[in-house]
PDB file of N, CA and C in Angstrom:
ATOM      1  N   MET A  27       0.836  -1.209   0.000  1.00  0.00           N
ATOM      2  CA  MET A  27       0.000   0.000   0.000  1.00  0.00           C
ATOM      3  C   MET A  27       0.868   1.256   0.000  1.00  0.00           C
ATOM      4  N   ALA A  28       1.922   1.197   0.803  1.00  0.00           N
ATOM      5  CA  ALA A  28       2.796   2.370   0.892  1.00  0.00           C
ATOM      6  C   ALA A  28       3.428   2.667  -0.464  1.00  0.00           C
ATOM      7  N   VAL A  29       3.836   1.592  -1.175  1.00  0.00           N
ATOM      8  CA  VAL A  29       4.471   1.785  -2.485  1.00  0.00           C
ATOM      9  C   VAL A  29       3.467   2.392  -3.469  1.00  0.00           C
ATOM     10  N   VAL A  30       2.233   1.882  -3.442  1.00  0.00           N
ATOM     11  CA  VAL A  30       1.200   2.400  -4.347  1.00  0.00           C
ATOM     12  C   VAL A  30       0.952   3.872  -4.050  1.00  0.00           C
ATOM     13  N   ILE A  31       0.852   4.216  -2.753  1.00  0.00           N
ATOM     14  CA  ILE A  31       0.602   5.608  -2.364  1.00  0.00           C
ATOM     15  C   ILE A  31       1.754   6.484  -2.844  1.00  0.00           C
ATOM     16  N   HIS A  32       2.983   6.001  -2.651  1.00  0.00           N
ATOM     17  CA  HIS A  32       4.139   6.792  -3.070  1.00  0.00           C
ATOM     18  C   HIS A  32       4.132   6.981  -4.584  1.00  0.00           C
ATOM     19  N   ARG A  33       3.788   5.922  -5.304  1.00  0.00           N
ATOM     20  CA  ARG A  33       3.737   6.036  -6.761  1.00  0.00           C
ATOM     21  C   ARG A  33       2.663   7.043  -7.172  1.00  0.00           C
ATOM     22  N   ARG A  34       1.518   6.975  -6.502  1.00  0.00           N
ATOM     23  CA  ARG A  34       0.450   7.922  -6.830  1.00  0.00           C
ATOM     24  C   ARG A  34       0.890   9.348  -6.494  1.00  0.00           C
ATOM     25  N   GLU A  35       1.558   9.510  -5.360  1.00  0.00           N
ATOM     26  CA  GLU A  35       2.023  10.841  -4.983  1.00  0.00           C
ATOM     27  C   GLU A  35       3.076  11.330  -5.972  1.00  0.00           C
ATOM     28  N   PHE A  36       3.880  10.395  -6.499  1.00  0.00           N
ATOM     29  CA  PHE A  36       4.914  10.776  -7.458  1.00  0.00           C
ATOM     30  C   PHE A  36       4.280  11.168  -8.797  1.00  0.00           C
ATOM     31  N   GLY A  37       3.259  10.416  -9.219  1.00  0.00           N
ATOM     32  CA  GLY A  37       2.606  10.696 -10.494  1.00  0.00           C
ATOM     33  C   GLY A  37       1.585  11.814 -10.380  1.00  0.00           C
ATOM     34  N   GLY A  38       0.967  11.951  -9.208  1.00  0.00           N
ATOM     35  CA  GLY A  38      -0.082  12.947  -9.015  1.00  0.00           C
ATOM     36  C   GLY A  38       0.379  14.370  -9.267  1.00  0.00           C
ATOM     37  N   PRO A  39       1.452  14.812  -8.605  1.00  0.00           N
ATOM     38  CA  PRO A  39       1.904  16.209  -8.772  1.00  0.00           C
ATOM     39  C   PRO A  39       2.180  16.554 -10.232  1.00  0.00           C
ATOM     40  N   MET A  40       2.774  15.621 -10.990  1.00  0.00           N
ATOM     41  CA  MET A  40       3.060  15.904 -12.398  1.00  0.00           C
ATOM     42  C   MET A  40       1.757  16.104 -13.169  1.00  0.00           C
ATOM     43  N   VAL A  41       0.777  15.208 -12.942  1.00  0.00           N
ATOM     44  CA  VAL A  41      -0.514  15.338 -13.627  1.00  0.00           C
ATOM     45  C   VAL A  41      -1.181  16.647 -13.226  1.00  0.00           C
ATOM     46  N   MET A  42      -1.194  16.934 -11.919  1.00  0.00           N
ATOM     47  CA  MET A  42      -1.801  18.168 -11.433  1.00  0.00           C
ATOM     48  C   MET A  42      -1.074  19.378 -12.004  1.00  0.00           C
ATOM     49  N   PHE A  43       0.271  19.292 -12.069  1.00  0.00           N
ATOM     50  CA  PHE A  43       1.059  20.409 -12.602  1.00  0.00           C
ATOM     51  C   PHE A  43       0.709  20.657 -14.068  1.00  0.00           C
ATOM     52  N   VAL A  44       0.607  19.560 -14.829  1.00  0.00           N
ATOM     53  CA  VAL A  44       0.261  19.697 -16.255  1.00  0.00           C
ATOM     54  C   VAL A  44      -1.135  20.290 -16.397  1.00  0.00           C
ATOM     55  N   ILE A  45      -2.090  19.764 -15.611  1.00  0.00           N
ATOM     56  CA  ILE A  45      -3.467  20.267 -15.673  1.00  0.00           C
ATOM     57  C   ILE A  45      -3.495  21.746 -15.297  1.00  0.00           C
ATOM     58  N   MET A  46      -2.798  22.110 -14.207  1.00  0.00           N
ATOM     59  CA  MET A  46      -2.766  23.503 -13.767  1.00  0.00           C
ATOM     60  C   MET A  46      -2.122  24.382 -14.833  1.00  0.00           C
ATOM     61  N   ALA A  47      -1.038  23.882 -15.455  1.00  0.00           N
ATOM     62  CA  ALA A  47      -0.357  24.661 -16.493  1.00  0.00           C
ATOM     63  C   ALA A  47      -1.306  24.915 -17.664  1.00  0.00           C
ATOM     64  N   VAL A  48      -2.030  23.867 -18.077  1.00  0.00           N
ATOM     65  CA  VAL A  48      -2.979  24.017 -19.189  1.00  0.00           C
ATOM     66  C   VAL A  48      -4.080  24.997 -18.808  1.00  0.00           C
ATOM     67  N   VAL A  49      -4.633  24.824 -17.605  1.00  0.00           N
ATOM     68  CA  VAL A  49      -5.714  25.709 -17.150  1.00  0.00           C
ATOM     69  C   VAL A  49      -5.226  27.150 -17.093  1.00  0.00           C
ATOM     70  N   MET A  50      -4.030  27.357 -16.511  1.00  0.00           N
ATOM     71  CA  MET A  50      -3.481  28.710 -16.393  1.00  0.00           C
ATOM     72  C   MET A  50      -3.259  29.318 -17.775  1.00  0.00           C
ATOM     73  N   SER A  51      -2.713  28.522 -18.705  1.00  0.00           N
ATOM     74  CA  SER A  51      -2.450  29.043 -20.050  1.00  0.00           C
ATOM     75  C   SER A  51      -3.763  29.434 -20.720  1.00  0.00           C
ATOM     76  N   VAL A  52      -4.795  28.594 -20.557  1.00  0.00           N
ATOM     77  CA  VAL A  52      -6.106  28.905 -21.146  1.00  0.00           C
ATOM     78  C   VAL A  52      -6.659  30.182 -20.529  1.00  0.00           C
ATOM     79  N   ILE A  53      -6.554  30.302 -19.197  1.00  0.00           N
ATOM     80  CA  ILE A  53      -7.060  31.492 -18.505  1.00  0.00           C
ATOM     81  C   ILE A  53      -6.327  32.731 -19.008  1.00  0.00           C
ATOM     82  N   VAL A  54      -4.998  32.634 -19.131  1.00  0.00           N
ATOM     83  CA  VAL A  54      -4.199  33.775 -19.594  1.00  0.00           C
ATOM     84  C   VAL A  54      -4.617  34.164 -21.011  1.00  0.00           C
ATOM     85  N   ILE A  55      -4.798  33.162 -21.873  1.00  0.00           N
ATOM     86  CA  ILE A  55      -5.196  33.438 -23.261  1.00  0.00           C
ATOM     87  C   ILE A  55      -6.554  34.135 -23.282  1.00  0.00           C
ATOM     88  N   VAL A  56      -7.498  33.625 -22.476  1.00  0.00           N
ATOM     89  CA  VAL A  56      -8.841  34.221 -22.430  1.00  0.00           C
ATOM     90  C   VAL A  56      -8.753  35.662 -21.938  1.00  0.00           C
ATOM     91  N   ILE A  57      -7.949  35.893 -20.872  1.00  0.00           N
ATOM     92  CA  ILE A  57      -7.801  37.245 -20.319  1.00  0.00           C
ATOM     93  C   ILE A  57      -7.226  38.177 -21.381  1.00  0.00           C
ATOM     94  N   VAL A  58      -6.200  37.709 -22.104  1.00  0.00           N
ATOM     95  CA  VAL A  58      -5.573  38.539 -23.141  1.00  0.00           C
ATOM     96  C   VAL A  58      -6.588  38.884 -24.225  1.00  0.00           C
ATOM     97  N   ILE A  59      -7.377  37.893 -24.643  1.00  0.00           N
ATOM     98  CA  ILE A  59      -8.387  38.127 -25.686  1.00  0.00           C
ATOM     99  C   ILE A  59      -9.413  39.144 -25.196  1.00  0.00           C
ATOM    100  N   VAL A  60      -9.865  38.983 -23.943  1.00  0.00           N
ATOM    101  CA  VAL A  60     -10.859  39.911 -23.385  1.00  0.00           C
ATOM    102  C   VAL A  60     -10.284  41.322 -23.331  1.00  0.00           C
ATOM    103  N   ILE A  61      -9.022  41.452 -22.857  1.00  0.00           N
ATOM    104  CA  ILE A  61      -8.382  42.772 -22.765  1.00  0.00           C
ATOM    105  C   ILE A  61      -8.289  43.398 -24.154  1.00  0.00           C
ATOM    106  N   MET A  62      -7.883  42.593 -25.159  1.00  0.00           N
ATOM    107  CA  MET A  62      -7.768  43.116 -26.523  1.00  0.00           C
ATOM    108  C   MET A  62      -9.121  43.601 -27.021  1.00  0.00           C
ATOM    109  N   LEU A  63     -10.175  42.801 -26.767  1.00  0.00           N
ATOM    110  CA  LEU A  63     -11.518  43.188 -27.209  1.00  0.00           C
ATOM    111  C   LEU A  63     -11.948  44.488 -26.529  1.00  0.00           C
ATOM    112  N   VAL A  64     -11.689  44.597 -25.220  1.00  0.00           N
ATOM    113  CA  VAL A  64     -12.067  45.809 -24.478  1.00  0.00           C
ATOM    114  C   VAL A  64     -11.325  47.013 -25.041  1.00  0.00           C
ATOM    115  N   VAL A  65     -10.008  46.852 -25.281  1.00  0.00           N
ATOM    116  CA  VAL A  65      -9.206  47.960 -25.818  1.00  0.00           C
ATOM    117  C   VAL A  65      -9.749  48.385 -27.179  1.00  0.00           C
ATOM    118  N   VAL A  66     -10.045  47.405 -28.029  1.00  0.00           N
ATOM    119  CA  VAL A  66     -10.574  47.719 -29.365  1.00  0.00           C
ATOM    120  C   VAL A  66     -11.905  48.452 -29.241  1.00  0.00           C
ATOM    121  N   LEU A  67     -12.779  47.961 -28.360  1.00  0.00           N
ATOM    122  CA  LEU A  67     -14.084  48.608 -28.185  1.00  0.00           C
ATOM    123  C   LEU A  67     -13.909  50.039 -27.690  1.00  0.00           C
ATOM    124  N   VAL A  68     -13.016  50.235 -26.713  1.00  0.00           N
ATOM    125  CA  VAL A  68     -12.782  51.580 -26.163  1.00  0.00           C
ATOM    126  C   VAL A  68     -12.252  52.499 -27.258  1.00  0.00           C
ATOM    127  N   VAL A  69     -11.279  51.994 -28.040  1.00  0.00           N
ATOM    128  CA  VAL A  69     -10.700  52.817 -29.113  1.00  0.00           C
ATOM    129  C   VAL A  69     -11.778  53.192 -30.122  1.00  0.00           C
ATOM    130  N   VAL A  70     -12.603  52.209 -30.498  1.00  0.00           N
ATOM    131  CA  VAL A  70     -13.668  52.478 -31.471  1.00  0.00           C
ATOM    132  C   VAL A  70     -14.653  53.496 -30.905  1.00  0.00           C
ATOM    133  N   LEU A  71     -15.036  53.317 -29.639  1.00  0.00           N
ATOM    134  CA  LEU A  71     -15.992  54.246 -29.025  1.00  0.00           C
ATOM    135  C   LEU A  71     -15.400  55.644 -28.940  1.00  0.00           C
ATOM    136  N   VAL A  72     -14.134  55.739 -28.501  1.00  0.00           N
ATOM    137  CA  VAL A  72     -13.486  57.052 -28.365  1.00  0.00           C
ATOM    138  C   VAL A  72     -13.369  57.715 -29.732  1.00  0.00           C
ATOM    139  N   ARG A  73     -12.920  56.937 -30.732  1.00  0.00           N
ATOM    140  CA  ARG A  73     -12.794  57.504 -32.081  1.00  0.00           C
ATOM    141  C   ARG A  73     -14.159  57.934 -32.599  1.00  0.00           C
ATOM    142  N   GLY A  74     -15.180  57.104 -32.348  1.00  0.00           N
ATOM    143  CA  GLY A  74     -16.522  57.443 -32.799  1.00  0.00           C
ATOM    144  C   GLY A  74     -17.023  58.717 -32.137  1.00  0.00           C
ATOM    145  N   MET A  75     -16.831  58.843 -30.821  1.00  0.00           N
ATOM    146  CA  MET A  75     -17.268  60.037 -30.094  1.00  0.00           C
ATOM    147  C   MET A  75     -16.496  61.251 -30.592  1.00  0.00           C
ATOM    148  N   ASN A  76     -15.173  61.101 -30.772  1.00  0.00           N
ATOM    149  CA  ASN A  76     -14.356  62.213 -31.258  1.00  0.00           C
ATOM    150  C   ASN A  76     -14.801  62.616 -32.657  1.00  0.00           C
ATOM    151  N   GLY A  77     -15.088  61.608 -33.503  1.00  0.00           N
ATOM    152  CA  GLY A  77     -15.546  61.903 -34.858  1.00  0.00           C
ATOM    153  C   GLY A  77     -16.851  62.680 -34.823  1.00  0.00           C
ATOM    154  N   VAL A  78     -17.797  62.242 -34.001  1.00  0.00           N
ATOM    155  CA  VAL A  78     -19.077  62.945 -33.884  1.00  0.00           C
ATOM    156  C   VAL A  78     -18.846  64.347 -33.339  1.00  0.00           C
ATOM    157  N   ALA A  79     -17.981  64.469 -32.328  1.00  0.00           N
ATOM    158  CA  ALA A  79     -17.693  65.775 -31.733  1.00  0.00           C
ATOM    159  C   ALA A  79     -17.081  66.693 -32.784  1.00  0.00           C
ATOM    160  N   HIS A  80     -16.148  66.172 -33.583  1.00  0.00           N
ATOM    161  CA  HIS A  80     -15.512  66.985 -34.625  1.00  0.00           C
ATOM    162  C   HIS A  80     -16.552  67.414 -35.664  1.00  0.00           C
ATOM    163  N   GLN A  81     -17.433  66.492 -36.035  1.00  0.00           N
ATOM    164  CA  GLN A  81     -18.465  66.827 -37.016  1.00  0.00           C
ATOM    165  C   GLN A  81     -19.381  67.912 -36.460  1.00  0.00           C
ATOM    166  N   VAL A  82     -19.810  67.732 -35.200  1.00  0.00           N
ATOM    167  CA  VAL A  82     -20.696  68.718 -34.573  1.00  0.00           C
ATOM    168  C   VAL A  82     -19.983  70.060 -34.477  1.00  0.00           C
ATOM    169  N   ALA A  83     -18.698  70.039 -34.069  1.00  0.00           N
ATOM    170  CA  ALA A  83     -17.928  71.276 -33.922  1.00  0.00           C
ATOM    171  C   ALA A  83     -17.778  71.945 -35.285  1.00  0.00           C
ATOM    172  N   SER A  84     -17.436  71.155 -36.307  1.00  0.00           N
ATOM    173  CA  SER A  84     -17.221  71.734 -37.637  1.00  0.00           C
ATOM    174  C   SER A  84     -18.533  72.308 -38.176  1.00  0.00           C
ATOM    175  N   VAL A  85     -19.657  71.699 -37.778  1.00  0.00           N
ATOM    176  CA  VAL A  85     -20.954  72.208 -38.239  1.00  0.00           C
ATOM    177  C   VAL A  85     -21.334  73.454 -37.452  1.00  0.00           C
ATOM    178  N   LYS A  86     -21.093  73.440 -36.132  1.00  0.00           N
ATOM    179  CA  LYS A  86     -21.546  74.540 -35.280  1.00  0.00           C
ATOM    180  C   LYS A  86     -20.653  75.768 -35.430  1.00  0.00           C
ATOM    181  N   VAL A  87     -19.340  75.561 -35.618  1.00  0.00           N
ATOM    182  CA  VAL A  87     -18.409  76.701 -35.640  1.00  0.00           C
ATOM    183  C   VAL A  87     -18.739  77.666 -36.776  1.00  0.00           C
ATOM    184  N   PRO A  88     -18.924  77.190 -38.021  1.00  0.00           N
ATOM    185  CA  PRO A  88     -19.271  78.135 -39.095  1.00  0.00           C
ATOM    186  C   PRO A  88     -20.581  78.870 -38.806  1.00  0.00           C
ATOM    187  N   VAL A  89     -21.551  78.142 -38.220  1.00  0.00           N
ATOM    188  CA  VAL A  89     -22.831  78.771 -37.900  1.00  0.00           C
ATOM    189  C   VAL A  89     -22.621  79.842 -36.838  1.00  0.00           C
ATOM    190  N   ALA A  90     -21.765  79.546 -35.833  1.00  0.00           N
ATOM    191  CA  ALA A  90     -21.515  80.503 -34.759  1.00  0.00           C
ATOM    192  C   ALA A  90     -20.816  81.737 -35.323  1.00  0.00           C
ATOM    193  N   LYS A  91     -19.899  81.530 -36.270  1.00  0.00           N
ATOM    194  CA  LYS A  91     -19.189  82.676 -36.851  1.00  0.00           C
ATOM    195  C   LYS A  91     -20.169  83.481 -37.725  1.00  0.00           C
TER     196      LYS A  91
END
């Protein structure tokens, strides 16, 4: 029994380490993808708002003058 337990303890950490490594890598990849999507959305929203603001300003300024 002791030998079996030792063998399981010897094999267990490696399996757990591999599983944890895979899980961590997947989590990191998902986080990176989410961050990229958020950055892209923010950039698009900011550019869109700036574009609208510029259009409104360009329209209003001549009228104001």
